[in-house]
Amino acid sequence: MAEAEAVQLKEEGNRHFQRQDYKAAAKSYSQALKLTKDKALLATLYRNRAACGLKTESYVQAASDASRAIDINSSDIKALYRRCQALEHLGKLAQAFKDVQCCATLEPRNQNFQETLRRLNTSIQEKLRVQFSTDSRVQKMFEILLDGNSEADKLEKAANNLIVLSREEAGAERIFQNNGVALLLQLLDTKRPELMLAAVRTLSGMCSGHRARATAILHAVRIDRICSLMAVENEELPLTVCNLLQAIIDALSGEDKREHRGKEEALVLDAKKDMKQITSHLLDMLVSKKVSGQGRDQALNLLNKNVPRKDLAIHDNSRTIYVVDNGLRKILKVVGQVPDLPSCLPLTDNTRMLASILINKLYDDLRCDPERDHFRKICEEYITGKFDPQDMDKNVIAIQTVSGILQGPFDLGNQLLGLKGVMEMMVALCGSEREADQLVAVEALIHASTKLSRATFIITNGVSLLKEIYKTTKNEKIKIRTLVTPDKTVLYSVATTLVNCTNSYDVNEVIPELVQLAKFSKQHVPEEHPKDKKDFVDMRVKRLLNAGVISVLACMVKADNAILTDQTKELLARVFLALCDNPKDRGTIVAQGGGKALIPLALEGTDVGKVKAAHALAKIAAVSNPDIAFPGERVYEVVRPLVSLLNTQRDGLQNYEALLGLTNLSERSDKLRQKIFKEKALPDIENYMFENHDQLRQAATECMCNMVVNKEVQERFLADGNDRLKLVVLLCGEDDDKVQNAAAGALAMLTAAHKKLCFKMTQVTTQWLEILQRLCLHDRLSVQHRGLVIAYNLLAADAELAKKLVESELLEILTVVGKQEPDEKRAAVVQTARECLIKCMDYGFIKPVS
């Protein structure tokens, strides 16, 4: 009965295959394989399933199934040829050649086998030629780089060429096979910054997208050495080493999405152990005095990016649990650093904020109350362990730690404020004679004062001390913080004062004719005060930022609604908007928690206040890393305020900066793109793509370029009866380089995602071919590269469409570009042009010249 059912399933699979439903066919064959032990039937089923694998481009599976059929019958010609096809696609040309040789021996008159033999022989010869050529180039580059007498321009060229080569799979493998890692370690030993940077960038290229190579490089270079390179006092090297470590982490955690088999699989089985070792070393960097401020920041950035789960739907949070158990005390030590104390670690302006963000992300990543209780107990033990009546420095560090936690997981911070002696110690430190103690105490008090119960305690016990500090101190950072007492009338007064300092109130447009008329009728005409001119306002804004006004504003925003009225919120939103005006200041605003503080102001309050706060958010989102500016789930709350600014009732600057902010957000993840789509921003973005204003049209097109990666957005382009694709094609023909670049990027991704859009592109306008040719000849390399990618997508979509392109002038363009020498800048352009020409050869439209 089982054998009969297996035969029926085989026939069912054949019918599915004829209908081109290859997945259903493979399923039927798989079910049949479980029911039979007949060797002939088994060979047929494996052979047929291999054919399904070829059709669905599952080449590893296809090769495996064909091999099983060959194990049963070594002269199974169909299985041999199918394995040959699969191996060719996997780049294993020599093995594929052996299989087709067997086929040709069995059937010498089969023209298909003979043609495949010739093609594979040519490909193997070309691969060997390139390989030997690459080997000699790699050797020559290292000779120049390791020669102490090499000229500077030769050194630079060799370093750049090595980096370019490492970013190509074949080049990276040749460097690796030619003792490249050992030679790169010699470059690191030279201690010359330019050579060290070249070596690290080359290693990054070799690790990207390849688990086995990344594992081997990690073990050869060693994680302790990588971390010591990241620890140096230099802005560029720590960032470059951070990128290397990120490439290794991506490869180890499976971000390369490759299938690994045999030796390669064995090499990467122990990835969890390596990941744990990397995490452990990064945590050790946080508390080492030998690590520079920049190095500490990069370690925190790597932990922020790679430890907490990216998607809370994933159950496993073991990385976070490991860091909480083995590193939370180290992170707390960074949060509690006081720059004026002699024991302070090397820091940058961002270090403590990055540590607060990490604490917040770790706390948010915990799955249950026992995990959160354990986290809280570690914090409590750390803080209470610092309290020492004989050592004022330890007490200051304890209060600074509480203050840092309040800037992260606020609920946890409030629980810690309830610890015995914490609030009393804050008030007591206000009476210290040391400015460092006063600054820490006042900062902590304003973070603590956002809850009404804490505010009452401060009013009762600390206001007189705060007034005394305000009168006696000359330190502006302390002075501005003492103003923020927890009383709604005081908060409103402070907010009003800051609005006046920053000139962020609404100014009515002055009509000269009306001014003349008022003067003629002897009416009073208000005149601008000299101190209200832009130079003076900018000076005041700079002083406020240097004094730490952002952390003060962030504390005011956290106050209970009983203290913080809607009118005060509007005033705070105005101040934030004025402070965000200069792009150079936005990094400082983010570092002091301004991004997080603006979100509630943009969601609640008066209509004017929400618009002002949303505009400030747009300014920050346009230029900042969203992971740092809006950590954790907060980033999704930013989308709605930005989308609200796309309303036509808003002014052009608000529209423009909202589009820039959405562009930056949409680049981060598909989850954010999905959020933007659900907030119904697409119709507004499309409308601005029609806008006559150049900058608005450019910003909208750049935003759409990022959004088209989302499947639901692609569905809008696939739908019939709209001109969306036509608009993108026509924008590719604009004179504005930036608009062209964005539109070409969108078109490249759309045509890569759906063959239907390749055909549709040729139907929406008669100018499509002319526009494509202009893109492929463009002076700007990024535009040219995107044009060539579009050309490749069209060539790959259909033979008839490819023929139409080959018969046009495009073939000549591809030939000219493909013959160019690929330097570092032009490598991607030349490579894509060559891939287009190879695709034309595959169709038989052109032939290679020997």
XYZ file of N, CA and C in Angstrom, residues 466-588:
369
model
N 18.919 75.604 47.894
C 19.001 75.922 46.469
C 19.117 77.429 46.252
N 18.362 78.195 47.041
C 18.415 79.675 46.920
C 19.800 80.183 47.304
N 20.350 79.590 48.350
C 21.668 80.017 48.807
C 22.731 79.718 47.746
N 22.621 78.499 47.132
C 23.565 78.136 46.056
C 23.447 79.122 44.907
N 22.206 79.461 44.531
C 21.985 80.365 43.400
C 22.660 81.712 43.646
N 22.577 82.175 44.900
C 23.157 83.487 45.224
C 24.676 83.460 45.214
N 25.257 82.365 45.688
C 26.708 82.355 45.904
C 27.526 81.803 44.746
N 26.930 80.867 43.951
C 27.737 80.215 42.912
C 27.957 81.113 41.700
N 29.112 80.940 41.074
C 29.385 81.634 39.809
C 29.322 80.663 38.628
N 29.055 79.405 38.933
C 28.991 78.365 37.911
C 27.604 78.381 37.256
N 27.550 78.705 35.953
C 26.255 78.826 35.272
C 25.510 77.498 35.213
N 26.237 76.374 35.113
C 25.588 75.064 35.058
C 24.793 74.801 36.339
N 25.362 75.228 37.469
C 24.659 75.048 38.747
C 23.506 76.047 38.848
N 23.782 77.273 38.448
C 22.793 78.348 38.573
C 21.489 78.000 37.857
N 21.610 77.529 36.606
C 20.405 77.269 35.806
C 19.602 76.098 36.385
N 20.308 75.158 37.019
C 19.605 74.003 37.587
C 18.855 74.357 38.875
N 19.403 75.301 39.641
C 18.731 75.665 40.896
C 17.401 76.356 40.652
N 17.202 76.871 39.435
C 15.938 77.558 39.119
C 14.764 76.597 39.012
N 15.044 75.327 38.653
C 13.964 74.390 38.340
C 13.450 73.749 39.625
N 12.684 74.513 40.390
C 12.056 73.945 41.593
C 10.678 73.429 41.239
N 10.171 72.431 41.968
C 8.945 71.738 41.581
C 7.667 72.455 41.991
N 7.422 73.589 41.393
C 6.197 74.335 41.663
C 5.705 74.838 40.309
N 4.384 74.658 40.003
C 3.946 74.953 38.636
C 4.104 76.428 38.266
N 3.965 77.323 39.236
C 4.131 78.744 38.910
C 5.592 79.046 38.608
N 6.493 78.378 39.357
C 7.921 78.581 39.101
C 8.306 77.977 37.762
N 7.792 76.758 37.473
C 8.086 76.137 36.191
C 7.645 77.033 35.037
N 6.455 77.597 35.146
C 5.946 78.474 34.079
C 6.842 79.708 33.949
N 7.263 80.252 35.097
C 8.115 81.455 35.068
C 9.471 81.153 34.438
N 10.042 79.996 34.809
C 11.338 79.610 34.230
C 11.192 79.415 32.720
N 10.099 78.718 32.312
C 9.868 78.481 30.890
C 9.708 79.787 30.126
N 8.975 80.737 30.713
C 8.772 82.047 30.073
C 10.100 82.780 29.920
N 10.918 82.721 30.963
C 12.239 83.373 30.917
C 13.085 82.785 29.794
N 13.051 81.439 29.667
C 13.838 80.779 28.615
C 13.316 81.132 27.223
N 11.984 81.284 27.086
C 11.409 81.715 25.804
C 11.942 83.097 25.440
N 12.012 83.992 26.420
C 12.530 85.342 26.156
C 14.016 85.300 25.822
N 14.771 84.465 26.531
C 16.217 84.367 26.274
C 16.497 83.866 24.858
N 15.646 82.957 24.379
C 15.883 82.341 23.066
C 15.089 83.014 21.945
N 14.340 84.069 22.280
C 13.496 84.766 21.285
C 12.590 83.798 20.526
N 11.972 82.853 21.247
C 11.186 81.817 20.572
C 9.686 82.079 20.608
N 9.313 83.316 20.937
C 7.893 83.679 20.841
C 7.568 84.019 19.392
N 6.270 84.041 19.050
C 5.858 84.371 17.681
C 6.064 85.851 17.428
N 6.622 86.166 16.274
C 6.846 87.558 15.889
C 5.970 87.860 14.683
N 5.106 88.860 14.829
C 4.235 89.247 13.715
C 5.050 89.931 12.630
N 4.655 89.662 11.390
C 5.356 90.280 10.266
C 5.138 91.794 10.283
N 6.233 92.534 10.145
C 6.148 94.003 10.151
C 5.930 94.491 8.718
N 4.807 95.209 8.495
C 4.504 95.756 7.166
C 4.951 97.216 7.158
N 5.954 97.554 6.326
C 6.539 98.910 6.354
C 5.495 100.019 6.206
N 4.498 99.807 5.346
C 3.487 100.859 5.124
C 2.713 101.160 6.396
N 2.383 100.099 7.151
C 1.637 100.296 8.394
C 2.485 100.998 9.449
N 3.797 100.702 9.455
C 4.702 101.376 10.393
C 4.728 102.875 10.101
N 4.840 103.211 8.810
C 4.846 104.629 8.414
C 3.553 105.314 8.813
N 2.424 104.599 8.609
C 1.118 105.159 8.946
C 1.015 105.396 10.451
N 1.523 104.445 11.257
C 1.473 104.587 12.715
C 2.313 105.779 13.167
N 3.481 105.935 12.561
C 4.340 107.075 12.919
C 3.672 108.396 12.553
N 3.010 108.415 11.388
C 2.340 109.622 10.924
C 1.214 110.030 11.882
N 0.510 108.996 12.432
C -0.601 109.289 13.356
C -0.121 109.379 14.802
N 1.236 109.405 14.969
C 1.879 109.575 16.268
C 1.504 108.458 17.262
N 1.372 107.232 16.711
C 1.148 106.058 17.559
C 2.500 105.470 17.946
N 2.531 104.754 19.107
C 3.777 104.116 19.553
C 4.084 102.896 18.665
N 5.266 102.838 18.132
C 5.685 101.713 17.292
C 6.805 100.960 18.030
N 6.526 99.703 18.468
C 7.579 98.935 19.171
C 8.765 98.699 18.246
N 9.953 98.902 18.772
C 11.156 98.669 17.983
C 11.949 97.498 18.558
N 12.682 96.812 17.669
C 13.473 95.666 18.105
C 14.610 96.125 19.003
N 14.741 95.439 20.130
C 15.827 95.754 21.056
C 17.144 95.274 20.444
N 18.217 96.031 20.615
C 19.501 95.596 20.033
C 19.911 94.187 20.461
N 19.568 93.806 21.708
C 19.955 92.484 22.215
C 19.077 91.355 21.662
N 18.048 91.735 20.849
C 17.203 90.706 20.223
C 17.679 90.343 18.819
N 18.788 90.930 18.391
C 19.319 90.592 17.072
C 19.913 89.183 17.095
N 19.972 88.568 15.914
C 20.325 87.143 15.815
C 21.656 86.808 16.484
N 22.663 87.660 16.333
C 23.976 87.359 16.918
C 23.891 87.220 18.434
N 23.130 88.120 19.060
C 22.991 88.069 20.515
C 22.180 86.844 20.952
N 21.118 86.555 20.179
C 20.289 85.378 20.504
C 21.132 84.104 20.402
N 21.919 83.993 19.321
C 22.787 82.815 19.146
C 23.761 82.671 20.311
N 24.278 83.814 20.789
C 25.220 83.792 21.906
C 24.527 83.276 23.182
N 23.296 83.740 23.393
C 22.548 83.302 24.582
C 22.218 81.806 24.494
N 21.822 81.360 23.302
C 21.518 79.938 23.107
C 22.745 79.084 23.405
N 23.907 79.529 22.914
C 25.144 78.780 23.130
C 25.470 78.689 24.615
N 25.270 79.801 25.341
C 25.556 79.794 26.785
C 24.592 78.877 27.532
N 23.338 78.891 27.127
C 22.347 78.020 27.767
C 22.699 76.546 27.541
N 23.102 76.216 26.308
C 23.462 74.825 26.004
C 24.692 74.392 26.788
N 25.684 75.280 26.864
C 26.899 74.962 27.617
C 26.606 74.796 29.105
N 25.583 75.519 29.573
C 25.214 75.430 30.997
C 24.372 74.190 31.297
N 24.011 73.413 30.269
C 23.255 72.177 30.477
C 21.761 72.364 30.529
N 21.248 73.348 29.773
C 19.816 73.638 29.842
C 18.960 72.460 29.368
N 19.485 71.619 28.473
C 18.680 70.515 27.928
C 18.297 69.520 29.012
N 19.262 69.167 29.868
C 18.935 68.202 30.932
C 17.914 68.802 31.896
N 17.963 70.125 32.076
C 16.971 70.812 32.916
C 15.589 70.725 32.265
N 15.522 71.034 30.964
C 14.243 70.963 30.241
C 13.689 69.547 30.263
N 14.588 68.542 30.101
C 14.155 67.142 30.113
C 13.510 66.793 31.454
N 14.062 67.318 32.546
C 13.479 67.070 33.866
C 12.126 67.762 34.019
N 12.016 68.976 33.484
C 10.745 69.704 33.572
C 9.639 68.949 32.822
N 9.987 68.361 31.677
C 9.002 67.625 30.872
C 8.486 66.395 31.632
N 9.346 65.795 32.471
C 8.938 64.586 33.202
C 8.029 64.880 34.395
N 7.819 66.150 34.724
C 7.030 66.501 35.903
C 5.594 66.001 35.787
N 4.954 65.724 36.930
C 3.548 65.313 36.940
C 2.676 66.380 36.300
N 1.535 65.974 35.740
C 0.610 66.939 35.124
C 0.095 67.968 36.123
N 0.096 67.608 37.411
C -0.328 68.573 38.431
C 0.639 69.757 38.506
N 1.868 69.533 38.088
C 2.887 70.598 38.118
C 3.054 71.229 36.732
N 3.044 70.378 35.688
C 3.343 70.849 34.327
C 2.048 71.075 33.545
N 1.674 72.327 33.308
C 0.436 72.651 32.587
C 0.673 72.625 31.084
N -0.424 72.597 30.289
C -0.301 72.604 28.826
C 0.387 73.867 28.339
N 0.120 74.996 29.009
C 0.753 76.257 28.604
C 2.272 76.199 28.809
N 2.681 75.578 29.938
C 4.123 75.428 30.187
C 4.753 74.504 29.144
N 4.013 73.436 28.782
C 4.513 72.522 27.743
C 4.754 73.271 26.438
N 3.821 74.162 26.078
C 3.986 74.921 24.833
C 5.238 75.785 24.889
N 5.454 76.430 26.048
C 6.650 77.267 26.194
C 7.925 76.428 26.072
N 7.918 75.251 26.680
C 9.095 74.375 26.597
C 9.338 73.931 25.160
N 8.251 73.641 24.424
C 8.388 73.249 23.017
C 9.020 74.380 22.203
N 8.603 75.624 22.483
C 9.190 76.783 21.786
C 10.693 76.873 22.059
N 11.074 76.668 23.321
C 12.493 76.756 23.695
C 13.292 75.660 22.982
N 12.776 74.437 23.013
C 13.453 73.323 22.332
C 13.660 73.641 20.851
N 12.627 74.183 20.204
C 12.720 74.482 18.775
C 13.810 75.510 18.504
N 13.898 76.522 19.359
C 14.933 77.543 19.193
C 16.327 76.944 19.404
N 16.450 76.071 20.395
C 17.755 75.456 20.686
C 18.209 74.520 19.572
N 17.243 73.924 18.847
C 17.566 72.971 17.764
C 17.905 73.662 16.448
N 17.842 74.975 16.414
C 17.958 75.682 15.133
C 19.289 75.426 14.436
N 20.368 75.426 15.201
C 21.702 75.207 14.607
C 22.000 73.709 14.563
N 22.190 73.129 13.352
C 22.455 71.676 13.258
C 23.635 71.212 14.106
N 24.633 72.108 14.304
C 25.820 71.725 15.079
C 25.492 71.468 16.551
N 24.392 72.070 17.031
C 24.030 71.917 18.444
C 23.173 70.678 18.700
N 22.687 70.040 17.632
C 21.706 68.962 17.836
C 22.329 67.721 18.469
N 23.608 67.496 18.226
C 24.285 66.372 18.885
C 24.308 66.545 20.392
N 24.594 67.777 20.842
C 24.587 68.082 22.280
C 23.200 67.871 22.861
